[in-house]
CSV table of C-alpha atoms in Angstrom, one decimal:
chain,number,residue,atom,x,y,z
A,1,UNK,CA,-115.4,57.1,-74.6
A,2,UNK,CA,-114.5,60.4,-73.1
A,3,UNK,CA,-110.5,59.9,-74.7
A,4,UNK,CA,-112.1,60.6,-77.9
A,5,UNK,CA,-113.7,63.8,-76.7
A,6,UNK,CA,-110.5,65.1,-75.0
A,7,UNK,CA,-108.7,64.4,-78.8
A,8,UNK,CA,-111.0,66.6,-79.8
A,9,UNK,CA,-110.9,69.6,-77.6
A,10,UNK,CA,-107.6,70.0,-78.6
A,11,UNK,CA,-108.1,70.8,-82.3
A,12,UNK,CA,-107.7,74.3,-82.8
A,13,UNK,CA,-109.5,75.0,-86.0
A,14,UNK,CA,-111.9,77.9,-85.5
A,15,UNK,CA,-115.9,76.6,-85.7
A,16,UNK,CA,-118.7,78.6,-87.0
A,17,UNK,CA,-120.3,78.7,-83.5
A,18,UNK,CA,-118.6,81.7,-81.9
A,19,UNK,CA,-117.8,79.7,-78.7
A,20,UNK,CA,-114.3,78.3,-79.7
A,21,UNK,CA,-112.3,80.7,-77.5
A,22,UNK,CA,-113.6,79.1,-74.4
A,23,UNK,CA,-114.1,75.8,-75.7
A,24,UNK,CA,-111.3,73.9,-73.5
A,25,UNK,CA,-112.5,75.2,-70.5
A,26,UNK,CA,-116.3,74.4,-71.2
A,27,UNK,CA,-115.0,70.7,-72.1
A,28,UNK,CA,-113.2,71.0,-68.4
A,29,UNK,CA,-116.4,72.2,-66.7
A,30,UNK,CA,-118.5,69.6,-68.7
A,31,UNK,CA,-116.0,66.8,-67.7
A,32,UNK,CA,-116.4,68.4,-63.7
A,33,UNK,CA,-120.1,67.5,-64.3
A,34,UNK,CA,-119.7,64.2,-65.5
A,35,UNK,CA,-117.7,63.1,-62.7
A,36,UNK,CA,-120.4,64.8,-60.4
A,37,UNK,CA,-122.8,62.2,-62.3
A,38,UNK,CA,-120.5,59.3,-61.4
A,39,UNK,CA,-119.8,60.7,-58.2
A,40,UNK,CA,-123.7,60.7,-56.7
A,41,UNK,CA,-123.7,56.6,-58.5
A,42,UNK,CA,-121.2,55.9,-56.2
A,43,UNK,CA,-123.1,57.7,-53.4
A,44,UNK,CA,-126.4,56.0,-54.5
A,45,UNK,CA,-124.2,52.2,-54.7
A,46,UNK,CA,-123.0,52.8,-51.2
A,47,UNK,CA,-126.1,53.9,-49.7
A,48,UNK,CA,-125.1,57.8,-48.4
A,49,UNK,CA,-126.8,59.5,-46.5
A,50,UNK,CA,-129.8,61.1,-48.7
A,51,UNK,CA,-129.6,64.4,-47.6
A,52,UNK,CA,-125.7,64.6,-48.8
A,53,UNK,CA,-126.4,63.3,-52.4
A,54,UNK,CA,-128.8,66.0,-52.6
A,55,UNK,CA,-126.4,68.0,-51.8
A,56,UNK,CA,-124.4,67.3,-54.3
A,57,UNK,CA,-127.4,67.5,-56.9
A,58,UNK,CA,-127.6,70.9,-56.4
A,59,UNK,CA,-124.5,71.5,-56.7
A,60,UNK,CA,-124.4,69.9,-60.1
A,61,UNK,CA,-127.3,71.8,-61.2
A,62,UNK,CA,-125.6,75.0,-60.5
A,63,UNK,CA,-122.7,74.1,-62.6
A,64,UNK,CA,-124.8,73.0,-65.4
A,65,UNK,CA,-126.8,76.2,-64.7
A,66,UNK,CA,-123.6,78.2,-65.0
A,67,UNK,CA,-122.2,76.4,-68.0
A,68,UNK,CA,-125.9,77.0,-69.7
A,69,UNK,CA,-125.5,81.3,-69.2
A,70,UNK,CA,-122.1,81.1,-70.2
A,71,UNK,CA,-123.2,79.5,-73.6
A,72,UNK,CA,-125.9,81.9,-73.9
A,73,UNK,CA,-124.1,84.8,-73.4
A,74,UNK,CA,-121.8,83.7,-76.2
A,75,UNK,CA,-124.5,83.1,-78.4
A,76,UNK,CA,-125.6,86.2,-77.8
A,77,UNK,CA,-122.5,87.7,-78.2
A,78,UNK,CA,-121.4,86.2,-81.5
A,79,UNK,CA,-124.5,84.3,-83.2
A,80,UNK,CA,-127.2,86.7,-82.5
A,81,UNK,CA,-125.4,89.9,-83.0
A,82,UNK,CA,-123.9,88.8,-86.2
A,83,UNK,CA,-127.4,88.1,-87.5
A,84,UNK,CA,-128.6,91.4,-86.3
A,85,UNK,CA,-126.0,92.9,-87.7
A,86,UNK,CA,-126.6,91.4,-91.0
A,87,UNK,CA,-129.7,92.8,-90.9
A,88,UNK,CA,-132.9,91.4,-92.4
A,89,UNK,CA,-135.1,88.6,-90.7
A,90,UNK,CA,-132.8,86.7,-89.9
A,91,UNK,CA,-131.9,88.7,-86.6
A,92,UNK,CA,-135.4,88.4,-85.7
A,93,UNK,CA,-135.4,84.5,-85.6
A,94,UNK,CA,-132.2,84.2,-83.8
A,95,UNK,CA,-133.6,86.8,-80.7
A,96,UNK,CA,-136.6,84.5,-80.8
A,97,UNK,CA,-134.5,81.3,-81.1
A,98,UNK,CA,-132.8,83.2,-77.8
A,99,UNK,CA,-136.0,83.9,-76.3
A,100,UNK,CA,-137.1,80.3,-76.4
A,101,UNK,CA,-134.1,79.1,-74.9
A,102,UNK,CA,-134.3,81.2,-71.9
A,103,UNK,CA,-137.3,80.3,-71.3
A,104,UNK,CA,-136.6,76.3,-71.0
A,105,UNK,CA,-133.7,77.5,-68.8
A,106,UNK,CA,-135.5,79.6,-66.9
A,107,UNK,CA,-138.6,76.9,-66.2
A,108,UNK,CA,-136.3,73.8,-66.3
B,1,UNK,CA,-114.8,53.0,-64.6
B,2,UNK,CA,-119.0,52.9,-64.2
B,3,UNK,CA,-118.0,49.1,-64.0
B,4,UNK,CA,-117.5,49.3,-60.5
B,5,UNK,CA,-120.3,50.9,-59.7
B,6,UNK,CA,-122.7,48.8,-61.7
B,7,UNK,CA,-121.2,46.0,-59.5
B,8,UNK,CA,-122.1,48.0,-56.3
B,9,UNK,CA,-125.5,48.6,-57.7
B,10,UNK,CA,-125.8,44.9,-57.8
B,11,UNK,CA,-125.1,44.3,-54.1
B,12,UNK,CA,-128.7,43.9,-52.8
B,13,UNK,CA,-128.2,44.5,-48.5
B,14,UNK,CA,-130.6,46.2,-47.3
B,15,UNK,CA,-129.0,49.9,-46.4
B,16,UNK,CA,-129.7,52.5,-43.9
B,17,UNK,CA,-131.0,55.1,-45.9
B,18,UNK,CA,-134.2,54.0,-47.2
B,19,UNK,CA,-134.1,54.3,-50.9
B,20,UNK,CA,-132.6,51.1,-51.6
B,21,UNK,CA,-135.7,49.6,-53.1
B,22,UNK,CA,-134.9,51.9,-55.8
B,23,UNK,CA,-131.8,51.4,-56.2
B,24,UNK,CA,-131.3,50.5,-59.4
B,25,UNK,CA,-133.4,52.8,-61.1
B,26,UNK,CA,-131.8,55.7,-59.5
B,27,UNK,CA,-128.5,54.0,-60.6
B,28,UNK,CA,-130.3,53.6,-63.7
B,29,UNK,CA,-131.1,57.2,-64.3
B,30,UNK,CA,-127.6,58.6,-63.1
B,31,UNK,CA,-125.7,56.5,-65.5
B,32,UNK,CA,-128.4,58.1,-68.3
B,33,UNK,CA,-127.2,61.5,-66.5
B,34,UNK,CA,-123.6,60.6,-66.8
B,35,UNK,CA,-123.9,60.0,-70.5
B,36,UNK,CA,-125.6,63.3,-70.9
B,37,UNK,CA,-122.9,65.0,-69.8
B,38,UNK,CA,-120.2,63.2,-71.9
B,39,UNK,CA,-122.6,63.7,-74.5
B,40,UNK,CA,-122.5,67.3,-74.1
B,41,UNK,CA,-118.8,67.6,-74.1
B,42,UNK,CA,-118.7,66.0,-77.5
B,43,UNK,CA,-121.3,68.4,-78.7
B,44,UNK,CA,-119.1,71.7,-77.8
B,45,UNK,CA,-115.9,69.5,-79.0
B,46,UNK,CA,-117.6,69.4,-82.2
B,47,UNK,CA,-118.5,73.0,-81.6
B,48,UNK,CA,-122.5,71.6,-82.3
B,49,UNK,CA,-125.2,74.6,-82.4
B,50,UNK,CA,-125.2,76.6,-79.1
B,51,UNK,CA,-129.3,76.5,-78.8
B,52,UNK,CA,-129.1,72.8,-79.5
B,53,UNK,CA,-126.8,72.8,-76.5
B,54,UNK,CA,-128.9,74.3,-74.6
B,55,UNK,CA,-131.8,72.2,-75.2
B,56,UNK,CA,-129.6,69.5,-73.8
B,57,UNK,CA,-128.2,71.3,-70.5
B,58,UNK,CA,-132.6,72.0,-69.7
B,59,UNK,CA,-133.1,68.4,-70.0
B,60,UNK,CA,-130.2,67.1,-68.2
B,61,UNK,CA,-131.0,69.9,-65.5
B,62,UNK,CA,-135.1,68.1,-65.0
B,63,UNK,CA,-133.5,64.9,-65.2
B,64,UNK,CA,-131.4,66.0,-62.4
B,65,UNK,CA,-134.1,67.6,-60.4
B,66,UNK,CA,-136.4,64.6,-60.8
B,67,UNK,CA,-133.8,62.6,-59.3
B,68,UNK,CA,-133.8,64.9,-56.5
B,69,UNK,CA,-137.7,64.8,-56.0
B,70,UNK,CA,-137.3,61.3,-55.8
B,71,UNK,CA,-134.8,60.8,-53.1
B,72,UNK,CA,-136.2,63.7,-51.3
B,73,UNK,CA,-139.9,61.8,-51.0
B,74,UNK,CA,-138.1,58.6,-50.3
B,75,UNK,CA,-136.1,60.1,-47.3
B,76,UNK,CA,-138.9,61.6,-46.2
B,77,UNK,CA,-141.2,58.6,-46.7
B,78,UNK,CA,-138.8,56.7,-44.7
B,79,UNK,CA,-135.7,58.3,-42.7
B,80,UNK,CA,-137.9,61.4,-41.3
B,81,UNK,CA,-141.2,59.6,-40.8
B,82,UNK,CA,-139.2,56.9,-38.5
B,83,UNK,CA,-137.7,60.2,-36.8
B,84,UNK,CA,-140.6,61.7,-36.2
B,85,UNK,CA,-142.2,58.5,-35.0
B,86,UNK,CA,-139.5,57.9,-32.7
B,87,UNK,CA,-140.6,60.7,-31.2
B,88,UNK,CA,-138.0,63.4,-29.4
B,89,UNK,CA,-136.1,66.0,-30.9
B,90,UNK,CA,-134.6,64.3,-33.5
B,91,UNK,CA,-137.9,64.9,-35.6
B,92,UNK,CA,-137.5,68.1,-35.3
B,93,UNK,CA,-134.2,68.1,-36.6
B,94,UNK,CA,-134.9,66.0,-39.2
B,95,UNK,CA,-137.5,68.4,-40.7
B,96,UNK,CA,-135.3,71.0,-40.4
B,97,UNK,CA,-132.2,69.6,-42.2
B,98,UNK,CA,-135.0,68.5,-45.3
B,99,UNK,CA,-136.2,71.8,-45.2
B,100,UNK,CA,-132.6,73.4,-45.4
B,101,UNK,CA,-132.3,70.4,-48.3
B,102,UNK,CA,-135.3,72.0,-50.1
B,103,UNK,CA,-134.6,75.5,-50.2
B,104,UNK,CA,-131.0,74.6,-51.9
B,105,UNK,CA,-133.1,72.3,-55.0
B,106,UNK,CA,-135.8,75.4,-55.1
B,107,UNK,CA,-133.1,78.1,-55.4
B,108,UNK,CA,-130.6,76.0,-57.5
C,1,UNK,CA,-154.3,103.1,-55.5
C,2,UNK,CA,-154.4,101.0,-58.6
C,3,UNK,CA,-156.8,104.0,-60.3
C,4,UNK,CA,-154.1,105.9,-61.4
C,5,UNK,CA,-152.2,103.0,-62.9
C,6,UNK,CA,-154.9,102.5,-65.2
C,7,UNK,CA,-154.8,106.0,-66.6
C,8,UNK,CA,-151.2,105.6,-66.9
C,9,UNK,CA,-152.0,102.8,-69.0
C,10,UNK,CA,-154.2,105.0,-71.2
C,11,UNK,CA,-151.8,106.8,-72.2
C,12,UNK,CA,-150.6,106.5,-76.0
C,13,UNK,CA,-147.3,108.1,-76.4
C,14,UNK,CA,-144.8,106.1,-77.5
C,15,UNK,CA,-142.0,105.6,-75.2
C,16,UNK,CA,-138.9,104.7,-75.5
C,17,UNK,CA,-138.3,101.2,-74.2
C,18,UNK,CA,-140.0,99.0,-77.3
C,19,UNK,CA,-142.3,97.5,-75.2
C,20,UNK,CA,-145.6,100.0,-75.1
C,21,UNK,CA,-147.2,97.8,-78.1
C,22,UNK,CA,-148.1,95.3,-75.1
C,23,UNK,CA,-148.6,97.9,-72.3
C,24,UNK,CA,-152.0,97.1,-71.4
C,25,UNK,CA,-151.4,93.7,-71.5
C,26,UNK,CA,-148.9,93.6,-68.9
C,27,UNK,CA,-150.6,96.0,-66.8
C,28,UNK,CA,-153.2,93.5,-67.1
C,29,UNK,CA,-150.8,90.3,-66.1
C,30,UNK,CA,-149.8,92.8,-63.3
C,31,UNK,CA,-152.6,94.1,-61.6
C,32,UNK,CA,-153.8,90.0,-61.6
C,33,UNK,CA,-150.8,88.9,-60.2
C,34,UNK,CA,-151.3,92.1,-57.0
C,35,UNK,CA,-154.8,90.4,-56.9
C,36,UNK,CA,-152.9,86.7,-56.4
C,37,UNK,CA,-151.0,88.5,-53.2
C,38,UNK,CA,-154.0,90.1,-51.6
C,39,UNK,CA,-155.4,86.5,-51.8
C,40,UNK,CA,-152.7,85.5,-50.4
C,41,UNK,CA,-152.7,87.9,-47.8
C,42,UNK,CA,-156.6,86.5,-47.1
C,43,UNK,CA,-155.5,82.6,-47.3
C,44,UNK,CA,-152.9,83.2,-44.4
C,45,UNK,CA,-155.2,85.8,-42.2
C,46,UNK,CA,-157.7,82.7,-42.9
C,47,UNK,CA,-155.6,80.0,-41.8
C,48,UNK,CA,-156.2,78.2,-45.2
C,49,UNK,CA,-154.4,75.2,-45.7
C,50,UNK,CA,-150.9,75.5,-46.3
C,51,UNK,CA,-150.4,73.4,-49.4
C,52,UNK,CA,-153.4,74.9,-51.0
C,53,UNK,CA,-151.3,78.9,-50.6
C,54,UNK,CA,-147.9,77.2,-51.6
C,55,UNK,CA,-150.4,76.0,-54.7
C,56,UNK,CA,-151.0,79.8,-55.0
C,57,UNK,CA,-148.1,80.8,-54.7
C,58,UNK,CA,-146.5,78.6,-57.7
C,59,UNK,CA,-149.0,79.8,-59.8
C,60,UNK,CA,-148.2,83.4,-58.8
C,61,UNK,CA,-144.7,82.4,-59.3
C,62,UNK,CA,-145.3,81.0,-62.7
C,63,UNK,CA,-147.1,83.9,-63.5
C,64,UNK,CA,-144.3,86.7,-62.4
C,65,UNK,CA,-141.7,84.5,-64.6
C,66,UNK,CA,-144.1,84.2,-67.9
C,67,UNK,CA,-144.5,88.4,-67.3
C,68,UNK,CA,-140.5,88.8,-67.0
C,69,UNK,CA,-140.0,86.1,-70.3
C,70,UNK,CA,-142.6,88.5,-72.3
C,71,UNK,CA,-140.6,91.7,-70.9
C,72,UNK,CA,-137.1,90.3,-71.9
C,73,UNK,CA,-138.3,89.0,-75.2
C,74,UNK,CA,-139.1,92.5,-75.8
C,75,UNK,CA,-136.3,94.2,-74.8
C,76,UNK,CA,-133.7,91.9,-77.1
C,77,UNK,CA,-136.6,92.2,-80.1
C,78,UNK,CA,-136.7,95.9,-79.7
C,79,UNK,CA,-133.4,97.4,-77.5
C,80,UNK,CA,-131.0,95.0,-78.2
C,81,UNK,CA,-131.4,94.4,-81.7
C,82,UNK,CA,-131.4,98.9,-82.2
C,83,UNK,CA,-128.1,98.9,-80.1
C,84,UNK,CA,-126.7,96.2,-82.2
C,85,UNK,CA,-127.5,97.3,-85.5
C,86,UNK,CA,-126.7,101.2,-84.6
C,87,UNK,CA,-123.2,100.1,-84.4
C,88,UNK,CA,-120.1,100.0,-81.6
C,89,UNK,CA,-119.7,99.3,-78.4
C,90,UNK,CA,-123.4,100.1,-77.8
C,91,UNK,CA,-124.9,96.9,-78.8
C,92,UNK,CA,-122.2,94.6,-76.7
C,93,UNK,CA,-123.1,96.8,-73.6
C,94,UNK,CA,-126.7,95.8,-73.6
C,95,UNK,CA,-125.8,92.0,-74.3
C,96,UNK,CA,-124.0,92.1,-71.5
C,97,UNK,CA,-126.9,93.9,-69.4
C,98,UNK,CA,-129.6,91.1,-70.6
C,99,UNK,CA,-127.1,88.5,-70.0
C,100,UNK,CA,-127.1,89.5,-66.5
C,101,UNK,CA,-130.9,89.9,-66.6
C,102,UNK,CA,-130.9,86.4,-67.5
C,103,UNK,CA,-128.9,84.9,-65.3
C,104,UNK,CA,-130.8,86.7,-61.7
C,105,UNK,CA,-133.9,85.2,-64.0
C,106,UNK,CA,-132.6,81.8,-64.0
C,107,UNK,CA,-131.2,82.1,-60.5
C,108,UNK,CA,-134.2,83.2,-59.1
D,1,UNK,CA,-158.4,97.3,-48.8
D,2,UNK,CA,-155.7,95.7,-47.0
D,3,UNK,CA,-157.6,97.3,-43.8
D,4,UNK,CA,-159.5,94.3,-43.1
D,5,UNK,CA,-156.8,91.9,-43.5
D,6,UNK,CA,-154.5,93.6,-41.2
D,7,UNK,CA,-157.5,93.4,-38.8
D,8,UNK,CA,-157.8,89.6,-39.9
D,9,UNK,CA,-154.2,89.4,-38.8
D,10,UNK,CA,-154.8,90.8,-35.4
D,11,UNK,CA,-157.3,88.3,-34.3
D,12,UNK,CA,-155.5,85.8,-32.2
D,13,UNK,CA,-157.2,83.0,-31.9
D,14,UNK,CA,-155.3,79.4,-32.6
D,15,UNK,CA,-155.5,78.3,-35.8
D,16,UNK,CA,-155.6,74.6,-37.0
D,17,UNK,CA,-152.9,74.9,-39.3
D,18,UNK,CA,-150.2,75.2,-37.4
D,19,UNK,CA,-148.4,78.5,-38.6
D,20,UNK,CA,-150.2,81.0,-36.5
D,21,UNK,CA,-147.3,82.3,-34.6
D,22,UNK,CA,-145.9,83.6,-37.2
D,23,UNK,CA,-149.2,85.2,-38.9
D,24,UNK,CA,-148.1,88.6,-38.6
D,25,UNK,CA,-144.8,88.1,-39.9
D,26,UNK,CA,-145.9,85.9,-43.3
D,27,UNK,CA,-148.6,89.2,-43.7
D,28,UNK,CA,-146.3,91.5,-43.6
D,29,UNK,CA,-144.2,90.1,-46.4
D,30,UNK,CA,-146.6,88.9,-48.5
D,31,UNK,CA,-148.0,93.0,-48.2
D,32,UNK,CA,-144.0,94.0,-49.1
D,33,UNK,CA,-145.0,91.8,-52.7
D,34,UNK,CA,-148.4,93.3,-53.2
D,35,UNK,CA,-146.5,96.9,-53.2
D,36,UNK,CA,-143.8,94.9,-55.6
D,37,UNK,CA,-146.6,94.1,-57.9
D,38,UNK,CA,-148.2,97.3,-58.0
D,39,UNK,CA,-144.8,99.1,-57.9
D,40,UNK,CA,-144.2,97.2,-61.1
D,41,UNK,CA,-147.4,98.2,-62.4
D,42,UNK,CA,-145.7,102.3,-62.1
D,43,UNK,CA,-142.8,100.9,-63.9
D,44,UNK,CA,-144.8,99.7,-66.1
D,45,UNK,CA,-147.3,102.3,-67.1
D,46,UNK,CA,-144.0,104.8,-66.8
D,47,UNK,CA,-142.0,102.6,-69.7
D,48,UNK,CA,-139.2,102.4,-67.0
D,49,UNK,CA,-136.0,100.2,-68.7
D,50,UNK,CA,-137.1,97.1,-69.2
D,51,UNK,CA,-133.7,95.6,-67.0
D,52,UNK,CA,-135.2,97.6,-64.0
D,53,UNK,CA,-138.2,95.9,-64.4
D,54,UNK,CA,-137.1,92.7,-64.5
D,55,UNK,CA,-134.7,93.4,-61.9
D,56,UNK,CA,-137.6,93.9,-59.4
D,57,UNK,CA,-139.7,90.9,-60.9
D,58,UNK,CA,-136.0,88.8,-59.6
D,59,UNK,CA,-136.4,90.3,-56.3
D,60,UNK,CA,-140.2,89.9,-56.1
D,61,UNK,CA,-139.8,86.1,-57.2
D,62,UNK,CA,-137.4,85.6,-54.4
D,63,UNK,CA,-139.5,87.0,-51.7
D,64,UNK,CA,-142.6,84.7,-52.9
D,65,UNK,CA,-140.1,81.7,-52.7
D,66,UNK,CA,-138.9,82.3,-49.0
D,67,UNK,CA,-142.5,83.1,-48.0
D,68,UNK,CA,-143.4,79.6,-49.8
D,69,UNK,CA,-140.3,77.6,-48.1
D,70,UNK,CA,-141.1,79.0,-45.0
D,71,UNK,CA,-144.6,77.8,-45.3
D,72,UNK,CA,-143.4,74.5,-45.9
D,73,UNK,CA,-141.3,74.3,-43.1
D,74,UNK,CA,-144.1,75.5,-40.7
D,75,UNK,CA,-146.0,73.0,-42.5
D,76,UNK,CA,-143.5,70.1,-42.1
D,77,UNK,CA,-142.9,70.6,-38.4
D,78,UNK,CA,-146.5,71.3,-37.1
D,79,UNK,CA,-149.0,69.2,-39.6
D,80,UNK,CA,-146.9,66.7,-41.0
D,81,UNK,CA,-145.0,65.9,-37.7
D,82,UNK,CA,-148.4,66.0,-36.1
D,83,UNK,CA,-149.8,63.3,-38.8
D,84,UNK,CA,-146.8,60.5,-38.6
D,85,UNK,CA,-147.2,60.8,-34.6
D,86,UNK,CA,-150.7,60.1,-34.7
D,87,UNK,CA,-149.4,57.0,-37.1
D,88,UNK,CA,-151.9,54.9,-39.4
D,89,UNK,CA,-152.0,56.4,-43.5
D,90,UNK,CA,-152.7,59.9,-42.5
D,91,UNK,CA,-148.9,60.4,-41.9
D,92,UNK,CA,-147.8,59.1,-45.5
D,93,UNK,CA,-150.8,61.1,-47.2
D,94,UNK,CA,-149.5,64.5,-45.9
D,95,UNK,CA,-145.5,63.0,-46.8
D,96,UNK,CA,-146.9,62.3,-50.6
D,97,UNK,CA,-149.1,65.6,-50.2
D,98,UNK,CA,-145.9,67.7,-49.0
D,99,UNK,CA,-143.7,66.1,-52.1
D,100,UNK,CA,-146.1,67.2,-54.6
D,101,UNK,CA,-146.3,70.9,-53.4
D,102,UNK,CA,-142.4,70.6,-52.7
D,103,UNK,CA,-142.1,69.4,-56.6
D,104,UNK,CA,-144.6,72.2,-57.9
D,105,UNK,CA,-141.8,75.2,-55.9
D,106,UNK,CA,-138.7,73.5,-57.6
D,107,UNK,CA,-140.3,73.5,-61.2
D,108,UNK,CA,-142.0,76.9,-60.8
């Protein structure tokens, strides 16, 4: 399931979303965190000790964390200014757009 | 590849560790986990809204902690309280490693 | 102490940091939130029971963060958005800056 | 006003909840936040930048949550520890009891 994804980190065409420069090495963190998922079912399968999967859980959440503020500040840095920029209310909904995200990050 | 852990989930010893009674459903929810994260990767291959991805990351990141909360009670429903009950330091030093656990999932 | 806060808060000139429409609101959430420690303070020189202060304290918690989402809301809606529509390298530098902000936020 | 709980603090009699030797200590930093919340107040009332601000709600977030996880841990090793060596129910009420308040700090 994941070959299809990997086909199509490769395309090169630019998207509308403003993330595109980074986007293979998001797809390489993302794939990190799904082998963290399969990792802690093996863990769970074999019985580790619990202590040591929840070790690894918060590692994982830090990653997903990290990948989270990069995606942000990307956002931010293409999506939201570009609106701005444009001027009118549209600028508005995207800073509140922002603001709502930030705050399921921040309480999540 | 999750094959072979779905075999391993199916194994029904009892383990040392205390959690197996729930086995499953953790295996269960992990899997779910494991599919959020290939399910992310497809979204930023397809270069899908950034605040949609975001909405994602939050609720892979409670799933996450949930997961956490639950093993954590579990261990110390089980693997501490025998500690403790054994009496002797090893209490002790069971309480401190959960509390060393703790801190990481409150300041991850 | 908290006298001369309140005059502060009196005050109507305009400043120049976008949030003063809300000034006496946050003071408000503020001087609350210092009440929340001082009860703190009284629940441990008290020897309350601990889970009911760790209650306290995620309420306080949950407070602090709501006060820092209104503050950063504010400051994209009102300093951001200026820099950004002024022009230049301006309105990258205080991207940047919130992205920052928001990642000590999430981190915390 | 913080007179009579410093007095409060001086009293040395043995508490029942277990995290009396450290009294002074816990007082002390939950004092530092009070002056964090009403140094934020100032910052407030003065329009200082709004990043500065939120820098210091950061920091006073982080103080609140290693005053809470060191609560816990007092709590864990005096009252629950206490509980599960008396054995019967009491000792998996204050487990469940601690798991809830543990779940409250990681989602606040």
């Amino acid at each position: 399931m994941s070959d299809s994804n990997d086909e199509a980190a490769t395309t090169t065409h630019a998207g509308p979303h403003g993330y595109i420069s980074n986007k293979d090495a998001y797809l390489k963190r993302l794939r990190r965190i799904e082998g963290q998922a399969r990792g802690l079912q093996g863990m769970v399968a074999d019985e580790k000790y619990c202590i040591d999967i929840l070790t690894q859980i918060s590692a994982m959440t830090s990653a997903l964390q990290s990948v989270a503020l990069g995606l942000l500040d990307d956002h931010m840095s293409h999506c939201v200014v570009a609106a701005v920029a444009a001027g009118g209310e549209e600028g508005n909904a995207k800073i509140r757009e922002a603001s709502t995200a930030i705050a399921r990050l921040v309480r999540s």
